[in-house]
Every structure is written in structure tokens, then in C-alpha cells.
Amino acid sequence: MALKTVRLLLWLPLIAFVAIVALVAGGLIHPHETVVRSRLIGQPLPGFTLPRAEGGAPLTPAALADGRPHLLNLFASWCVPCAAEAPQLRRLRAAGVPIIGVAIRDRPQDLAAFLRETGNPYAMVARDDAAALQVALGSSGVPESFVIDGRGVIRYQHIGAIGPDQIALILEQLRAAR
């Protein structure tokens, strides 16, 4: 092997190290989006018919297309962040926000106990026992909320529990959805 080739081979570990450091630094500076956003933003709600937890007429998209913006909140009694989110939902309700709750894969007795313990901020609660609406919305978990405009079009998606510092953002999205 020629001396020139041997010298070049000696530099290869350093070149490989610099390349790895550059890749890691690039990932730290510009991390990839790890949140999966719904592709339905700007689209009408998908068709669905869900039984109401308290009885009465089932929940359909028409209930969310009454001319007023709504907050559609997917939650479950078995979801710890959903309980943490409850005070913020009560604040939104006190501010006049009509909140439609959809309980995902929940048992009626667990749902009733959850609403008694955390307070019921919902204008209406429906049950999605098979998570069909959740899947149709492209939701990846609970809690998750959607701002629906008065025509039933999805305008905003909030993934995760609504925190105290996010109330203003949700109210702003609801105002923009009018």
C-alpha cells in the first residue's frame, strides 16, 4: 500500500467522527416534529353518530354546526392528564365556551364517577366506545381538543391537556373560528 493511501486512511476515523457530530448537532438544532397533526384541519367534521352519556338524541356533526364555535374535547376517565385538564375546561366553560365532550373507550359508571369527581364542564357528553370518531379525526390520544367553527369545520387541534397558560390561546382560536 502506498504511503499516500495509508495517510489518507488515518484521517478516516476523524472524518467519520466529525460527520457523526454534525448529524447529532443538526438534530439538536432542528429537531423533527414528533406531534402528529390531524389532516382534517380546515375540513368538515367526518360523519358520526355517537350515543349521549346522559341519554337523549345522539351526537352528530349537526350539533356542532349551529353557527357558534365549539370546543370538542376527547377524554377518558382512565386518563390522568384528562383529570388534570378539568379545571381549565371549567374555566373555559365559565368564559362561555360550549364544550362537547367525547368519552373514548370508557365504561358508563367510570365516566359518571369521573364527571362527579372532576366537575362536568361539558354542554354535552357522548360516548365513543370503539374510538371511531377519534380515529376519524386523526387523534393519537387523549386528551385532545378541536376548535370547530359554526359550520362544523375543524379549525384548530390541541394535542394533550390544556394547561392554564393555554387558555388564552384556546379562546383566541375560538374567536378566530367565528
Coordinates of N, CA, C and O in Angstrom, one line a residue, residues 35 37 71-76 79-89 92 114 122 139-146 156-167 169-170:
V35 N -45.1 15.5 17.0 CA -46.6 15.5 17.2 C -47.2 15.2 15.8 O -46.8 15.8 14.8
R37 N -50.2 15.8 13.6 CA -51.3 16.7 13.5 C -52.4 16.1 12.6 O -52.1 15.3 11.7
L71 N -65.8 23.8 21.3 CA -64.6 23.0 21.6 C -65.0 21.6 21.8 O -65.8 21.3 22.6
L72 N -64.5 20.7 20.9 CA -64.7 19.3 21.0 C -63.5 18.7 21.8 O -62.4 18.8 21.3
N73 N -63.8 18.1 22.9 CA -62.8 17.6 23.8 C -62.9 16.0 23.9 O -63.9 15.5 24.3
L74 N -61.8 15.3 23.4 CA -61.8 13.9 23.6 C -61.1 13.6 24.9 O -60.0 14.1 25.2
F75 N -61.7 12.8 25.7 CA -61.2 12.5 27.1 C -61.6 11.1 27.5 O -62.3 10.4 26.8
A76 N -61.1 10.7 28.7 CA -61.5 9.4 29.2 C -61.3 9.4 30.7 O -60.4 10.2 31.2
C79 N -57.8 8.4 32.0 CA -56.7 9.3 31.5 C -56.3 10.3 32.6 O -57.1 11.1 33.0
V80 N -55.1 10.1 33.2 CA -54.7 11.0 34.3 C -54.6 12.5 33.8 O -55.0 13.4 34.5
P81 N -54.0 12.7 32.6 CA -53.9 14.1 32.2 C -55.3 14.7 32.0 O -55.5 16.0 32.0
C82 N -56.3 13.9 31.7 CA -57.7 14.4 31.5 C -58.2 15.0 32.8 O -58.9 16.0 32.8
A83 N -57.9 14.4 33.9 CA -58.3 14.9 35.2 C -57.6 16.2 35.5 O -58.1 17.1 36.1
A84 N -56.3 16.3 35.1 CA -55.5 17.5 35.3 C -56.0 18.6 34.5 O -55.9 19.8 34.8
E85 N -56.6 18.3 33.3 CA -57.1 19.3 32.4 C -58.5 19.9 32.8 O -58.9 21.0 32.4
A86 N -59.2 19.1 33.7 CA -60.6 19.5 34.1 C -60.7 20.9 34.6 O -61.7 21.6 34.2
P87 N -59.8 21.5 35.4 CA -60.0 22.8 35.9 C -60.0 23.9 34.8 O -60.7 24.9 34.8
Q88 N -59.1 23.6 33.8 CA -59.0 24.5 32.6 C -60.3 24.5 31.8 O -60.8 25.5 31.3
L89 N -60.9 23.3 31.6 CA -62.1 23.2 30.9 C -63.3 23.9 31.6 O -64.1 24.5 31.0
L92 N -62.9 27.5 30.9 CA -63.4 27.8 29.5 C -64.9 27.8 29.5 O -65.5 28.7 28.9
F114 N -66.1 9.9 37.1 CA -65.1 10.9 36.7 C -65.7 12.3 36.6 O -65.2 13.3 37.1
Y122 N -68.9 20.1 30.5 CA -69.5 19.8 29.2 C -70.9 20.3 29.0 O -71.7 20.0 29.9
S139 N -56.8 11.6 15.6 CA -56.3 11.8 17.0 C -55.5 10.7 17.4 O -55.7 9.5 17.1
S140 N -54.4 11.0 18.2 CA -53.5 10.0 18.6 C -53.6 9.7 20.1 O -52.8 8.8 20.6
G141 N -54.5 10.3 20.8 CA -54.6 10.0 22.2 C -55.5 11.0 22.9 O -56.2 11.8 22.2
V142 N -55.6 10.8 24.2 CA -56.5 11.7 25.0 C -55.6 12.3 26.1 O -54.6 11.7 26.5
P143 N -55.9 13.5 26.5 CA -56.9 14.4 26.0 C -56.5 15.1 24.7 O -55.3 15.3 24.5
E144 N -57.4 15.4 23.9 CA -57.2 16.2 22.7 C -58.4 17.0 22.4 O -59.5 16.5 22.6
S145 N -58.2 18.2 21.9 CA -59.3 19.1 21.7 C -59.3 19.7 20.3 O -58.2 19.9 19.8
F146 N -60.4 20.0 19.8 CA -60.6 20.6 18.5 C -61.5 21.8 18.5 O -62.6 21.7 19.1
Y156 N -58.8 24.1 14.6 CA -57.6 24.1 15.4 C -57.6 22.8 16.2 O -58.7 22.3 16.6
Q157 N -56.4 22.2 16.3 CA -56.3 21.0 17.1 C -55.3 21.2 18.2 O -54.2 21.8 18.0
H158 N -55.7 20.9 19.4 CA -54.8 21.0 20.6 C -54.5 19.6 21.1 O -55.4 18.9 21.5
I159 N -53.3 19.2 21.0 CA -52.9 17.8 21.4 C -52.4 17.9 22.9 O -51.6 18.7 23.2
G160 N -53.0 17.0 23.7 CA -52.6 17.0 25.1 C -53.5 17.8 26.0 O -54.5 18.4 25.5
A161 N -53.2 17.8 27.3 CA -54.1 18.5 28.2 C -53.9 20.0 28.0 O -52.8 20.5 27.8
I162 N -55.0 20.7 28.1 CA -55.0 22.2 28.1 C -54.5 22.7 29.4 O -55.1 22.4 30.4
G163 N -53.4 23.4 29.4 CA -52.8 23.9 30.6 C -53.3 25.3 30.9 O -53.9 26.0 30.1
P164 N -53.1 25.8 32.1 CA -53.5 27.1 32.5 C -53.0 28.2 31.6 O -53.7 29.2 31.3
D165 N -51.8 28.0 31.1 CA -51.2 29.0 30.2 C -51.6 28.9 28.8 O -51.2 29.7 27.9
Q166 N -52.5 28.0 28.5 CA -53.0 27.8 27.1 C -54.5 28.2 27.0 O -55.0 28.2 25.9
I167 N -55.1 28.7 28.0 CA -56.5 29.2 28.0 C -56.6 30.3 27.0 O -57.5 30.3 26.1
L169 N -54.8 31.0 24.4 CA -54.7 30.5 23.0 C -56.0 29.9 22.5 O -56.4 30.1 21.4
I170 N -56.6 29.1 23.4 CA -57.8 28.4 23.0 C -58.9 29.4 22.8 O -59.7 29.3 21.8

